[in-house]
GROMACS .gro file of C-alpha atoms in nm:
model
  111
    1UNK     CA    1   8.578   8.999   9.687
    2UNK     CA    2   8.762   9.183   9.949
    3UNK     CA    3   9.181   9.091   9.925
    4UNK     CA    4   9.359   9.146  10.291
    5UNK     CA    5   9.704   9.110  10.384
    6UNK     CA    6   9.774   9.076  10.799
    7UNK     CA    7  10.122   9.173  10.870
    8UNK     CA    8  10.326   8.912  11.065
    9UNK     CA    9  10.411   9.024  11.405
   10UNK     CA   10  10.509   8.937  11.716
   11UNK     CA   11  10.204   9.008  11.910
   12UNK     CA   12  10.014   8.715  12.081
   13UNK     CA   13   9.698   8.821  11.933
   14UNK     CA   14   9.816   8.802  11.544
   15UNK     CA   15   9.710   8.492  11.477
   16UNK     CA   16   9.417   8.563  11.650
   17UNK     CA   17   9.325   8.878  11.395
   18UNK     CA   18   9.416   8.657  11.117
   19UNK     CA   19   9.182   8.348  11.204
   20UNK     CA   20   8.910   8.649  11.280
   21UNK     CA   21   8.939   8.779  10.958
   22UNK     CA   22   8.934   8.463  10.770
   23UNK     CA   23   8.635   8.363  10.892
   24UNK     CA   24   8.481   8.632  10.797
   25UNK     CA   25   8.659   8.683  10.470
   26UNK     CA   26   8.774   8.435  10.182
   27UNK     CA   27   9.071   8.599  10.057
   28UNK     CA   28   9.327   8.709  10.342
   29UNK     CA   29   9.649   8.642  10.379
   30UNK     CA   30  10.007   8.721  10.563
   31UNK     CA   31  10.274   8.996  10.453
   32UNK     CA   32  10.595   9.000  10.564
   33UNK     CA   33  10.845   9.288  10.563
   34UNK     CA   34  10.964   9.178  10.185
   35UNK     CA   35  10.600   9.170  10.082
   36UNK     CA   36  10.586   9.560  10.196
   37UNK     CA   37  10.918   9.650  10.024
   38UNK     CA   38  10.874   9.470   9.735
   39UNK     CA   39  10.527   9.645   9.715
   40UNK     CA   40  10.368   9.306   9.695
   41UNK     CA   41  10.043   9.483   9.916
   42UNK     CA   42   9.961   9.686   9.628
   43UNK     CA   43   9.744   9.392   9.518
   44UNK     CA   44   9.484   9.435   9.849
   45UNK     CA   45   9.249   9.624   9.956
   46UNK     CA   46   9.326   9.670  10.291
   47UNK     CA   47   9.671   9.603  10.484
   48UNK     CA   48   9.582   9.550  10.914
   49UNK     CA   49   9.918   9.578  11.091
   50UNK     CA   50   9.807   9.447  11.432
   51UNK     CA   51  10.004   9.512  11.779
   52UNK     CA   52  10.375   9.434  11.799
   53UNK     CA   53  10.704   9.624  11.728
   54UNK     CA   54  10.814   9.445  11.393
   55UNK     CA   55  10.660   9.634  11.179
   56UNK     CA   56  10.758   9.983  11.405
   57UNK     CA   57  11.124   9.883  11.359
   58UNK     CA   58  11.070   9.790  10.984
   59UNK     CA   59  10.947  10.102  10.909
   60UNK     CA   60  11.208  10.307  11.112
   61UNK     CA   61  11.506  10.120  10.946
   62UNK     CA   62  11.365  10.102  10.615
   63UNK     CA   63  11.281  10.359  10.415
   64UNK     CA   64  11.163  10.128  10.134
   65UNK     CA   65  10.894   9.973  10.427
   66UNK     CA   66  10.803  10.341  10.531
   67UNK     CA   67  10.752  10.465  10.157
   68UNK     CA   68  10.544  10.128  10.023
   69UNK     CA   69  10.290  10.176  10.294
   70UNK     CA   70  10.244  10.556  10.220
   71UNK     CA   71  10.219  10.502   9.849
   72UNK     CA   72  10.012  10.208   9.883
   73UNK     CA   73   9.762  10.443  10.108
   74UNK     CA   74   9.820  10.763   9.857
   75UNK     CA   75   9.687  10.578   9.593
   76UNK     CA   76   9.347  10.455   9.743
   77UNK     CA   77   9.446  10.128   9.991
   78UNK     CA   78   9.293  10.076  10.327
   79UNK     CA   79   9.513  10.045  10.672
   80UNK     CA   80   9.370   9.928  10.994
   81UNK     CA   81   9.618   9.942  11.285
   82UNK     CA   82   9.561   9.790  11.592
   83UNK     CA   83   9.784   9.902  11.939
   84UNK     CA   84  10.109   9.957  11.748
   85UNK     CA   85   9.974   9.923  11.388
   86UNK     CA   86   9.791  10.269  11.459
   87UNK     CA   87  10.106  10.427  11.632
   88UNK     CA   88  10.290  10.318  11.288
   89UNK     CA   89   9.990  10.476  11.105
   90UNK     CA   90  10.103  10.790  11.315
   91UNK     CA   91  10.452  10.735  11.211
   92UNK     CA   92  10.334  10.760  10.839
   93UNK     CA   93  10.087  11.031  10.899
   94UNK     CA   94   9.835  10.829  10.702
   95UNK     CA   95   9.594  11.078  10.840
   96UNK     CA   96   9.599  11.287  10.576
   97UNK     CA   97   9.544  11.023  10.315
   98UNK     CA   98   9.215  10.910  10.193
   99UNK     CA   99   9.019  10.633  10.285
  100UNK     CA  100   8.823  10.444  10.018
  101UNK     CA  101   8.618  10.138  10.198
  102UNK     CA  102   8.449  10.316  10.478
  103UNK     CA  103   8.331  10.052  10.764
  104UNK     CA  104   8.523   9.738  10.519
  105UNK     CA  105   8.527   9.561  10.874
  106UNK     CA  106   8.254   9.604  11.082
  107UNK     CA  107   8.273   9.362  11.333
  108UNK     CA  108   8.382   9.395  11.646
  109UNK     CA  109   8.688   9.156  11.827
  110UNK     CA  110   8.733   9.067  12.205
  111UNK     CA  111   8.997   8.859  12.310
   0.00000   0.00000   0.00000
């Protein structure tokens, strides 16, 4: 079973991701800022930080945010960022880092 955490944001199209996903997935769930820093999303397999600027200001004010996500992607996790979840990828220059579930969601989204 696949484990995925959605980070609350304050894009209109959150929820939307999340109800996607869970429909096509039994175990997902939300993550909040105190999740990240308290390395919580260590247990899943794949974090998706959709569109909004939460988590961009989370990650630029704390270095505890900033430093979870990199670990948790150093040491084999998955990250999909959507609109400003891949400019915070960016940010964290999760580029170099390597990715272990190749195509973990293939489905495509419209909304």
């Amino acid at each position: 079973m696949v484990r995925i955490a959605v980070y609350r944001t304050n894009s209109k199209g959150c929820s939307i991701i999340y109800d996607y996903l869970g429909s096509k997935f039994d175990d997902v769930r939300w993550i909040e800022r105190k999740d990240v820093v308290q390395e919580y999303i260590f247990g899943f397999d794949v974090i998706v930080f959709p569109g909004g600027w939460r988590h961009l200001y989370d990650a630029t004010v704390s270095s505890r945010f900033f430093y979870a996500v990199h670990r948790y992607m150093m040491r084999g996790g998955n990250y999909l960022g959507i609109c400003g979840g891949a400019f915070l990828a960016w940010l964290l220059d999760l580029a170099r880092c390597e990715m272990k579930y190749l195509r973990l969601l293939p489905y495509y989204m419209y909304y």
